[in-house]
PDB file of C-alpha atoms in Angstrom:
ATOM      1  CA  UNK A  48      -1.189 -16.531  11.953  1.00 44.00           C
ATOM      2  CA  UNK A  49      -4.828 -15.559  11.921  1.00 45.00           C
ATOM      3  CA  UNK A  50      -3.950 -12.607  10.007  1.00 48.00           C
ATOM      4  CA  UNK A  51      -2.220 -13.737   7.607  1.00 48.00           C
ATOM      5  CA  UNK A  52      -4.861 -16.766   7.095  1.00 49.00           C
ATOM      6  CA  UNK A  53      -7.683 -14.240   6.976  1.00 48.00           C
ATOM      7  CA  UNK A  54      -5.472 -12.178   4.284  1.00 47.00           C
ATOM      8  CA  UNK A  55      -5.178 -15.156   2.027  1.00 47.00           C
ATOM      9  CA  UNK A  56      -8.734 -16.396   2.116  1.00 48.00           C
ATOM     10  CA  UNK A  57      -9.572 -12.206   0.788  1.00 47.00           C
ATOM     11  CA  UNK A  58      -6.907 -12.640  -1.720  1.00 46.00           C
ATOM     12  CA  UNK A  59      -8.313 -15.046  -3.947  1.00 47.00           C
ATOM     13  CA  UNK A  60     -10.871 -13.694  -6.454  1.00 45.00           C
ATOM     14  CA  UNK A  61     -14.130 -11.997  -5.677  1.00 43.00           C
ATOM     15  CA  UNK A  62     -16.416 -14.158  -8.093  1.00 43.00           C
ATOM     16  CA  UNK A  63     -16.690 -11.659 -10.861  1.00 39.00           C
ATOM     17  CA  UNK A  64     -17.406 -14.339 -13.090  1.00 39.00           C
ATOM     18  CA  UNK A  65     -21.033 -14.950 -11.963  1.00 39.00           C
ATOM     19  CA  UNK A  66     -23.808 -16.705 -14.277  1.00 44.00           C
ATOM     20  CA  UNK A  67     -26.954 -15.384 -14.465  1.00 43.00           C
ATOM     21  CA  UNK A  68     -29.159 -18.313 -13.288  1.00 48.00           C
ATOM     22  CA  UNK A  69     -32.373 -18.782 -11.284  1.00 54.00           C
ATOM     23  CA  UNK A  70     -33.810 -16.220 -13.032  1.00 54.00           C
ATOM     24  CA  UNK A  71     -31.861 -13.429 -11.582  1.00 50.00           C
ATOM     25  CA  UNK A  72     -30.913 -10.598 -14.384  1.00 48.00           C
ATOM     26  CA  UNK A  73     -27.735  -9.457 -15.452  1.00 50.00           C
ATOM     27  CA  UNK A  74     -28.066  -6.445 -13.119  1.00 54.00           C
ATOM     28  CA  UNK A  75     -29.124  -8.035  -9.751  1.00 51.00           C
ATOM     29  CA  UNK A  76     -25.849 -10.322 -10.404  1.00 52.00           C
ATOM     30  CA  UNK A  77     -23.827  -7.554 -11.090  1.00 59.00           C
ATOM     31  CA  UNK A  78     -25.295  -5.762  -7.611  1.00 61.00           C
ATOM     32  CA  UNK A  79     -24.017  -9.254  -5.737  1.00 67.00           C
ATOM     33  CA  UNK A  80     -20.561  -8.856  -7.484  1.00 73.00           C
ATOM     34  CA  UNK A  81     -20.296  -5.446  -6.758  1.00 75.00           C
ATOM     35  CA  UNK A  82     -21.253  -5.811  -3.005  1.00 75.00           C
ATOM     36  CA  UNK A  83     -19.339  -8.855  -2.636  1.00 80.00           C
ATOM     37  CA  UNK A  84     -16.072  -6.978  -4.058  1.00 80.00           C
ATOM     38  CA  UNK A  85     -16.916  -4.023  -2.187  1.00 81.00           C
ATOM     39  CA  UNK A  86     -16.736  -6.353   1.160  1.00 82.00           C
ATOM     40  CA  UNK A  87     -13.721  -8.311   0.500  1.00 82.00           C
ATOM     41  CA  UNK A  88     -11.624  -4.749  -0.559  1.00 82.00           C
ATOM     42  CA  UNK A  89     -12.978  -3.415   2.973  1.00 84.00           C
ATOM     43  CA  UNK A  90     -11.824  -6.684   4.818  1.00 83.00           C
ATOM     44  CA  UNK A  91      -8.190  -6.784   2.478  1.00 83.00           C
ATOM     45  CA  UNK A  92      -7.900  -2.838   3.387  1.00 84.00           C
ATOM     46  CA  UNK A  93      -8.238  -3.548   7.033  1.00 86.00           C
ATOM     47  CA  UNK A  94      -6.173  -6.022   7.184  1.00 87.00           C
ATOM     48  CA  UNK A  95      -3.495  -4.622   5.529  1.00 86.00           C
ATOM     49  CA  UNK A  96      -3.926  -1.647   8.011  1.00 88.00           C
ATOM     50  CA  UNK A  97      -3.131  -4.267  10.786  1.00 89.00           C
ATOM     51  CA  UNK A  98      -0.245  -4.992   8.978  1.00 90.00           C
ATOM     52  CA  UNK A  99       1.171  -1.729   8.869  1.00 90.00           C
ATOM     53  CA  UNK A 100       0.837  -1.202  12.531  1.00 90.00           C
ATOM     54  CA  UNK A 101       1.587  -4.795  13.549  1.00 93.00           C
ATOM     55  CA  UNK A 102       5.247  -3.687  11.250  1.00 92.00           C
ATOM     56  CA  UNK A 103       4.860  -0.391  13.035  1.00 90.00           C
ATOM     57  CA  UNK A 104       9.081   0.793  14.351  1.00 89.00           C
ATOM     58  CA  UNK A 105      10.406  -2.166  13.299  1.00 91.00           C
ATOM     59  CA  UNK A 106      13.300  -0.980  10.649  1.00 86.00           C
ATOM     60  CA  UNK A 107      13.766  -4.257   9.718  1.00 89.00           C
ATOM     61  CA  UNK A 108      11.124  -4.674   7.623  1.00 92.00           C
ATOM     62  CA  UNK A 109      11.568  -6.549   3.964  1.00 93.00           C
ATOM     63  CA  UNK A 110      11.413  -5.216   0.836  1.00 94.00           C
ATOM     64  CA  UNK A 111       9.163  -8.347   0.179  1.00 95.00           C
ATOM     65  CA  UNK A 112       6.960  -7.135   3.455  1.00 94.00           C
ATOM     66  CA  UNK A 113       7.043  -3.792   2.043  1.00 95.00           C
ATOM     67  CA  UNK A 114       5.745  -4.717  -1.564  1.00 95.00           C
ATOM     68  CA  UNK A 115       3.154  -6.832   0.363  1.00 93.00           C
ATOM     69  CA  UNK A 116       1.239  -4.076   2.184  1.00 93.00           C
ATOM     70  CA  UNK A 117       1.227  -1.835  -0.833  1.00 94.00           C
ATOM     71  CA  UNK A 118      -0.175  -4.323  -2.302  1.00 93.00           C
ATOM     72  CA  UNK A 119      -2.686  -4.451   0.368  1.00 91.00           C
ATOM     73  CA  UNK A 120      -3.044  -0.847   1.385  1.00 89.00           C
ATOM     74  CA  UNK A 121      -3.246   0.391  -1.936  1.00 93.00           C
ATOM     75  CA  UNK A 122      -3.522  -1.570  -4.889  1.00 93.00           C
ATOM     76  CA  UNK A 123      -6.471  -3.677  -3.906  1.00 91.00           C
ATOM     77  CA  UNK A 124      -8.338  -0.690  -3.004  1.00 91.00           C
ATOM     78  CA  UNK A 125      -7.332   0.728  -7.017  1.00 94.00           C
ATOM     79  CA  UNK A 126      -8.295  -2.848  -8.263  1.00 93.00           C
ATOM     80  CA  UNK A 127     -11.072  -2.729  -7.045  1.00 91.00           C
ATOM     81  CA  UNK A 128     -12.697   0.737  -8.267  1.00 91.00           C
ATOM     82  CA  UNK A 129     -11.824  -0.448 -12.004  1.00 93.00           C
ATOM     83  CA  UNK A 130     -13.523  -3.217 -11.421  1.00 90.00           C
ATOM     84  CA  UNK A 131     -16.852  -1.646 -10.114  1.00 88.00           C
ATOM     85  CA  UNK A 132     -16.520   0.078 -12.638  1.00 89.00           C
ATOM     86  CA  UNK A 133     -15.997  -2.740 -15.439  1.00 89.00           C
ATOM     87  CA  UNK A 134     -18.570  -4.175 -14.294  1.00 85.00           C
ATOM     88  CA  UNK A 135     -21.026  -1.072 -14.342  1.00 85.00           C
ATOM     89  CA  UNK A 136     -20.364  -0.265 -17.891  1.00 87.00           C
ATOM     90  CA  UNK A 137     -19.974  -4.591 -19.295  1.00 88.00           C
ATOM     91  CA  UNK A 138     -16.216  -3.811 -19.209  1.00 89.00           C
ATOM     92  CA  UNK A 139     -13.327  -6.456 -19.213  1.00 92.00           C
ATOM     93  CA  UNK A 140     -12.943  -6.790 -15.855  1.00 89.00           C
ATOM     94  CA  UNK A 141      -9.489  -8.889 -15.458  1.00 93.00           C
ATOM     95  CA  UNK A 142      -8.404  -6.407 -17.771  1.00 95.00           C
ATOM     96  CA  UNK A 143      -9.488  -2.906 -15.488  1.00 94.00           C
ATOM     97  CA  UNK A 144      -8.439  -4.836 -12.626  1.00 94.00           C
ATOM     98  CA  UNK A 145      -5.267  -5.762 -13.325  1.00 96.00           C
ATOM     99  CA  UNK A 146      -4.819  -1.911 -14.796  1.00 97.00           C
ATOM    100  CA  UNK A 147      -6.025  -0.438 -11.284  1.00 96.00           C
ATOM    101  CA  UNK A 148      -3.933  -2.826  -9.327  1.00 96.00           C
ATOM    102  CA  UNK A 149      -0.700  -1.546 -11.091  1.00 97.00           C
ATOM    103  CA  UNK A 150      -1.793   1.951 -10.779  1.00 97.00           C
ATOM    104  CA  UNK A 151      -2.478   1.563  -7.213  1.00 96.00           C
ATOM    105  CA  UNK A 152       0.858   0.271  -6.511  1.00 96.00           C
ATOM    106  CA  UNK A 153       2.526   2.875  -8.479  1.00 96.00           C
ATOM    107  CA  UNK A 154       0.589   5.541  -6.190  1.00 95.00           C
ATOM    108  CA  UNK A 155       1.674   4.152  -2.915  1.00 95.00           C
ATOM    109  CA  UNK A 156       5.283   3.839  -3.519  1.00 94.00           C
ATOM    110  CA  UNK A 157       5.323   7.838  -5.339  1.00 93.00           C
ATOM    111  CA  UNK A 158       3.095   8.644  -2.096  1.00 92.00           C
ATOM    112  CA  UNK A 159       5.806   7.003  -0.054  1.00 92.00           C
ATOM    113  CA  UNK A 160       8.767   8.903  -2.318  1.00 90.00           C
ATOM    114  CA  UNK A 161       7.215  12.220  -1.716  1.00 90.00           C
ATOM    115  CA  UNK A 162       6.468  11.535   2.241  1.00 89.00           C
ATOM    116  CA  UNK A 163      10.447  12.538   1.958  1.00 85.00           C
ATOM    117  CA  UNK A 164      11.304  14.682  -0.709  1.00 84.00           C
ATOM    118  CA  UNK A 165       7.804  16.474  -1.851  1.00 84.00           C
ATOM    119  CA  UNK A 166       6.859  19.663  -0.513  1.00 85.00           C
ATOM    120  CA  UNK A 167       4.214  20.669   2.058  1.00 84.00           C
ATOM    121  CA  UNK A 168       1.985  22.347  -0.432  1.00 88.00           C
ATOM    122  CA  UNK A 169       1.936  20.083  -2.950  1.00 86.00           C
ATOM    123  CA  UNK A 170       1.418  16.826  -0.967  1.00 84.00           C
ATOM    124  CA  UNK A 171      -0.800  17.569   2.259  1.00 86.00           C
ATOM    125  CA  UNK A 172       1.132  16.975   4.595  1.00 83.00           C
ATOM    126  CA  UNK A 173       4.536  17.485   6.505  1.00 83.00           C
ATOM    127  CA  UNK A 174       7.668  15.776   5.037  1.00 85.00           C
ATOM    128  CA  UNK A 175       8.547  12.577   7.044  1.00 85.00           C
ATOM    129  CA  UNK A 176       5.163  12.001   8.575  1.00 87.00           C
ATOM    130  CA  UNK A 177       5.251   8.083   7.995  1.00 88.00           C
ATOM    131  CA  UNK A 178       8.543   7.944   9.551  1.00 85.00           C
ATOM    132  CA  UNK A 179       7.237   9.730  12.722  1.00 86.00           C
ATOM    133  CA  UNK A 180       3.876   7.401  13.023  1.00 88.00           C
ATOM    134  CA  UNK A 181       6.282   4.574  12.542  1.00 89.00           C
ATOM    135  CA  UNK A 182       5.642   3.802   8.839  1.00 91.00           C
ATOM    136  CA  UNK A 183       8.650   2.184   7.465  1.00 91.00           C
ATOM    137  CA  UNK A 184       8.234   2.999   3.667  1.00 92.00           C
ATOM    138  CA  UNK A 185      10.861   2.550   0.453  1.00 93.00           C
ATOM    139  CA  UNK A 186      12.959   5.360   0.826  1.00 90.00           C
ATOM    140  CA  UNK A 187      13.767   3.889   4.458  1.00 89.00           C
ATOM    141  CA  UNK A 188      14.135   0.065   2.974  1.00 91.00           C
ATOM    142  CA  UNK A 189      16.342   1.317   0.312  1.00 90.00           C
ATOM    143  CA  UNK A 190      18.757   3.769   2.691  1.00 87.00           C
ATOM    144  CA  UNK A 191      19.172   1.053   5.429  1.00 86.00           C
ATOM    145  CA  UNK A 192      20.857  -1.597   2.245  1.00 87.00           C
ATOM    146  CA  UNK A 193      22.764   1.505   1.580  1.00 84.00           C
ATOM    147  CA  UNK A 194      24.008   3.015   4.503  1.00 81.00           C
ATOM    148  CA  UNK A 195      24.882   1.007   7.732  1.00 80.00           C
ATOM    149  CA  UNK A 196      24.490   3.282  10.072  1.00 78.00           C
ATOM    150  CA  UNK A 197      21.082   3.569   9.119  1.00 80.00           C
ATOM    151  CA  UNK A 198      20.735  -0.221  10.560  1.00 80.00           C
ATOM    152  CA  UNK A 199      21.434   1.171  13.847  1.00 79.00           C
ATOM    153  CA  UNK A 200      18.526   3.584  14.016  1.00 78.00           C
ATOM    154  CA  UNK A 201      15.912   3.699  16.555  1.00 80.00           C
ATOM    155  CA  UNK A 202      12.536   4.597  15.108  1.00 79.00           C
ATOM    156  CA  UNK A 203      11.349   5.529  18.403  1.00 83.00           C
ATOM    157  CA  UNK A 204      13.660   7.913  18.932  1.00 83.00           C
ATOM    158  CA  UNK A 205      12.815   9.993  15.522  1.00 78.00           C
ATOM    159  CA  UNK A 206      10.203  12.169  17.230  1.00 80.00           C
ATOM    160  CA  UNK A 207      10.302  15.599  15.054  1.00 78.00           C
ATOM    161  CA  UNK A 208      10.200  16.031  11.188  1.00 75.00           C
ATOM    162  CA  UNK A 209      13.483  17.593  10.910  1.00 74.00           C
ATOM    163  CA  UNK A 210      14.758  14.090  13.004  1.00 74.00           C
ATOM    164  CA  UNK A 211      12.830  11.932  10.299  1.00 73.00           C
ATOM    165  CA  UNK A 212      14.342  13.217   6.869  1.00 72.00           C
ATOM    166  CA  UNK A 213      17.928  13.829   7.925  1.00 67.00           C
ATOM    167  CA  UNK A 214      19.276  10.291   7.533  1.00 61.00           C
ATOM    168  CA  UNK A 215      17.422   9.726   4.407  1.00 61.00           C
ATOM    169  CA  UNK A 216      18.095  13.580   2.901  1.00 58.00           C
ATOM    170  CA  UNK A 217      21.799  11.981   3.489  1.00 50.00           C
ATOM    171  CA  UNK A 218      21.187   9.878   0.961  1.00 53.00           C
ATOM    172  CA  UNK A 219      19.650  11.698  -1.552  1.00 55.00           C
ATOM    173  CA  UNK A 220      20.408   8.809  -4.241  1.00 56.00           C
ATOM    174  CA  UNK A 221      18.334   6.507  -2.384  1.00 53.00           C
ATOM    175  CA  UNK A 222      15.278   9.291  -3.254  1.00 55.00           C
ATOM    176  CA  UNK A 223      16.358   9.045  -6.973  1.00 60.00           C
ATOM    177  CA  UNK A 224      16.295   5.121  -6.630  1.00 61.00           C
ATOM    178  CA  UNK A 225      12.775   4.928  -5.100  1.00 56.00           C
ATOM    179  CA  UNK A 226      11.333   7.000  -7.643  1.00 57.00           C
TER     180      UNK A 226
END
């Protein structure tokens, strides 16, 4: 699909590993690199918005889908602010990058975890949020291989918090599994 096309093409590396040439200093390269990153993590983060809402009720959605739009969503976006700042202070930036990328991904799926089982107070907003704005997240993935009656639900039907976290409350090991 286009999508996916245009996803690939923002994939592959941002050209960190510029030359100085033409007389152009260290700094007016690094200026390109950053702005050039800073694009392609805009264009990654949008798409992988699309994604979300293109995947948007549908409980079916992979594990491998799943992984793939952290990835996106979140990890990129991580990536990339180690690398601006790698490259700001003559830093390794495969190195940061790789670091913010795992840290990234680590955020979204706890951010996902908590969605279910963290309080109010602590995380911002109402428990089961991403379930009612048609987010299918981990803790979903992981209760539908788990319970089959979970297979049969309707995500258009969930329509009030209490609605969203019973079936996966149910299965509070699923929680301990996704954290």
């Amino acid at each position: 699909t286009g999508l996916g096309t245009l996803v690939a093409h923002m994939l592959r590396p941002a050209g960190l590993d510029a030359n100085v040439a033409g007389g152009r200093t260290r700094d007016e390269i690094n200026l390109d690199t950053e702005a050039q990153l800073m694009r392609s993590t805009a264009v990654v983060a949008g798409a992988a918005k699309l994604l979300q809402r293109e995947d948007a009720w549908d409980a079916t959605i992979s594990r491998g889908r799943y992984d793939q739009r952290c990835d996106l969503k979140t990890a990129r976006l991580f990536e990339a602010a180690c690398r601006l700042g790698a490259i700001g202070s003559g830093g390794d930036t495969e190195v940061l990058g790789t670091f913010g990328r795992s840290i990234g991904l680590a955020f979204q799926l706890l951010d996902d975890v908590l969605d279910v089982s963290g309080p109010a107070s602590r995380t911002g907003k109402h428990r089961g949020t991403d379930l009612l704005d048609g987010t299918v997240t981990l803790p979903l993935i992981l209760a539908r291989e788990r319970d089959p009656a979970l297979r049969s639900l309707d995500l258009r039907e969930v329509l009030t918090p209490t609605q969203a976290l019973t079936p996966l409350q149910m299965s509070s090991s699923v929680i301990r599994r996704a954290r």
